Amino acid sequence: MVDEGAPAAVTAIGDRRHKAPAVGGDRIDGDLVAKEGDLAAVAEGADSLPKDCKIPEVLENNGATGEPLGAKPSDLPGLKCNGAAEEGNSVGKGCTLQGFMTGQCTALGLRKGHKAVVPWRFQIGYNPKWAQDLFSGNKSRQTEEPAFTVGDGPSQRAPVMANNRPPLKGSASSGQHSLKVQKGTGSAPKKRKVDQDNHRISTVRQNVLSKLREFRIVYKKLLEDDEVKGTGRGHGVRPDIAAFNIFRERFCADRDDMRYDGSIPGVRIGDVFNSVMELHIVGIHRAQSLLVDHIKKKDGTRLAVSVVSHAQPSAVDNLNFLLHFGSTVATCEQKLGGTDRALEESMETDTPVRVIHALVTELGDEDRCKQLTSYVYGGLYLVEKFQREKTTGGQYVTTFHLRRMAEQQQIDWQVLKTKRPESIDGTFTVDISGGLDKIPISAINSISNEYLMTFRYISQIEYPQEYRPDPPSGCDCVGGCSVSQKCACTVKNGGELPYNDIGGNIEERPLIYECGPSCKCPPTCRNRVSQHGVKFRLQVFKTNSMGWGVRTLDFIPNGSFVCEYIGEILKDEEAQKRNDEYLFGIGNNYYDVPRWKVWTKIIPSLQNGPSEDDDKIVFSVDALNQGNFTRFINHSCTPNLYPQNVLHDDDNISMPRIMFFASEDIPPLKELSYDYNYEIDKVYDFDGNIKMKPCFCGSIECTGRLY
Ligand SMILES: C[S@@+](CC[C@H](N)C(=O)[O-])C[C@H]1O[C@@H](n2cnc3c(N)ncnc32)[C@H](O)[C@@H]1O
């Protein structure tokens, strides 16, 4: 299409859609040309409006998608690495979600034929042996453990804190975490700083790459099986836009606080992108429908931060200079507006502008020619000047002259022309809960083509067959519960309501009684926090070393309810027989944690102490064959979740529900974890041999072993 308003003297060297016809001026011949206007097809609902410019802190380290620093098999001499949980698990690729729901698919995750017995006693209330010693007066651990010493090599680890909760991170001088630099290692801090910087740079880069990969997997998935229509979200929306929408919704891509000028951490000159959506996702150009992206400064003025240039390699001899055509106006004196004004502001403030080259490749023959556009990040440019040119139509177009900043990596057109989109391995499932959870739980594997192992997804706990929950008597607090001796539930909780006004668990305790079905209080009662289900966007993802894991896409404030460990409740006997990796022992730890002593004195149901009854039935929750996404939450030595015993629809303290709460503020994209609390050297195989499994949690306080 010919643009009537473009300057007549410029040769047509841009993208076809933005072809500039000849105009009457001779100073600008032969230069790279970009033209303000439509950028590819306009994304539906695309937001081209500038957002406030903020330099994000989060970008540096929000990406918990990067693997933790954790133990590698080689760090643990003598331990045979069999860490990945998925080992031996078949891929449920051919299995539809329907199969998950109906249980028709075989439970391929079962470790049939495996001789080794895996431990199953996850226990609530982190209480490792050394901590018991500490509380019982035996402080040997504290004195024996050397302080964490810089440069001691991987086998030397920081001592685990004598507390259930991880200590404040970064408080290097506090208590046992004091950092000591050894004599004769005067250069250590400098080297450490360099190492830290390198680590940070590579983490940021990895985050960008994994974000991009994940987007491509979602896009590929949508193209492959037309899930767009299947889920009803398609209806004519282009797959790349549909993928972008899903990504925005499920992968917290909508971080407009990350719009800023200059180079984008983790994006390198020469990086190739397949669509404008990808430019948006990595943050180098967020105005999907415009060639110029801009931000709004606090004073209301706009600053251009990136330009997409459609000049083609065939017409380019020098990448150091670029012409951008702005809008067309009626008179030469007319003031600059919109993105033209933003470019002018960038010129006046010497603000670097990112340039992205759009490369068009023609595929196929003359009859069935298809154009493929890819985008290459070309580096930072400065706007040198702009001028008005008269067009053949008698109007005026503004041309901006951009010059590439010095000392940047050069890019080679010839090489770029040959680049093709990488082929992507990976799998994506839109919602593994199949609608059973209120918020969809997606699953992504950006490492291999393996799908999640199959299991039957359930969102409610399955009681043993003959067992009927014993609904507790309720309170009479019609208007909602409060701290009052009149509220029966407050009394059951020892005279306190466990949750604060904003629904946070005030403190981890042996047991919480929430209001239940017989209570007269409304569903909004503040003592019903964990029964309303998941409220944060969570996602199952494939980790590098721990099999599948779960991460949050939202910020989770400390104390918030996150999710429930759902599965079948089994009697001890059956659990022993199954002995799988998804068993969670319940109802027998109320008296195990010394600091809970105060609670066992005031919570009426715990006042009689542990049951002496030898025949007492012990239960476990097993999520191997049926369960929810919490079965994928991995162990960490510095966890961000803790399991809390809760009762609400049943009064049986042998069968509490296991509710996970946040033990710290958890940023988006961070993997969720809790402490499995295995006793080291207390896990045996069928032959009575001690079993060992290395821990890959990556925490600096990692003990090195899961069990
Ligand atoms: C309940 S499953 C967790 C989900 C599991 N990652 C999966 O893919 O199904 C427990 C298993 O995950 C693996 N795992 C969990 N946390 C780990 C850790 N910190 N280090 C090594 N492996 C871990 C172990 O194989 C463990 O037996």
XYZ file of C-alpha atoms in Angstrom, residues 90-96 108 224 427 449-452 454:
15
model
C 6.109 -42.206 32.051
C 4.918 -39.294 30.124
C 1.203 -38.806 30.078
C 1.249 -37.052 26.755
C -1.279 -39.202 25.041
C -3.520 -38.935 28.013
C -6.158 -36.273 27.793
C 1.946 -43.701 35.117
C -0.757 -27.420 17.552
C 4.834 -28.706 26.773
C 8.715 -32.558 25.659
C 7.506 -34.425 28.701
C 3.985 -33.808 29.948
C 2.947 -34.160 33.553
C -0.991 -38.733 34.870
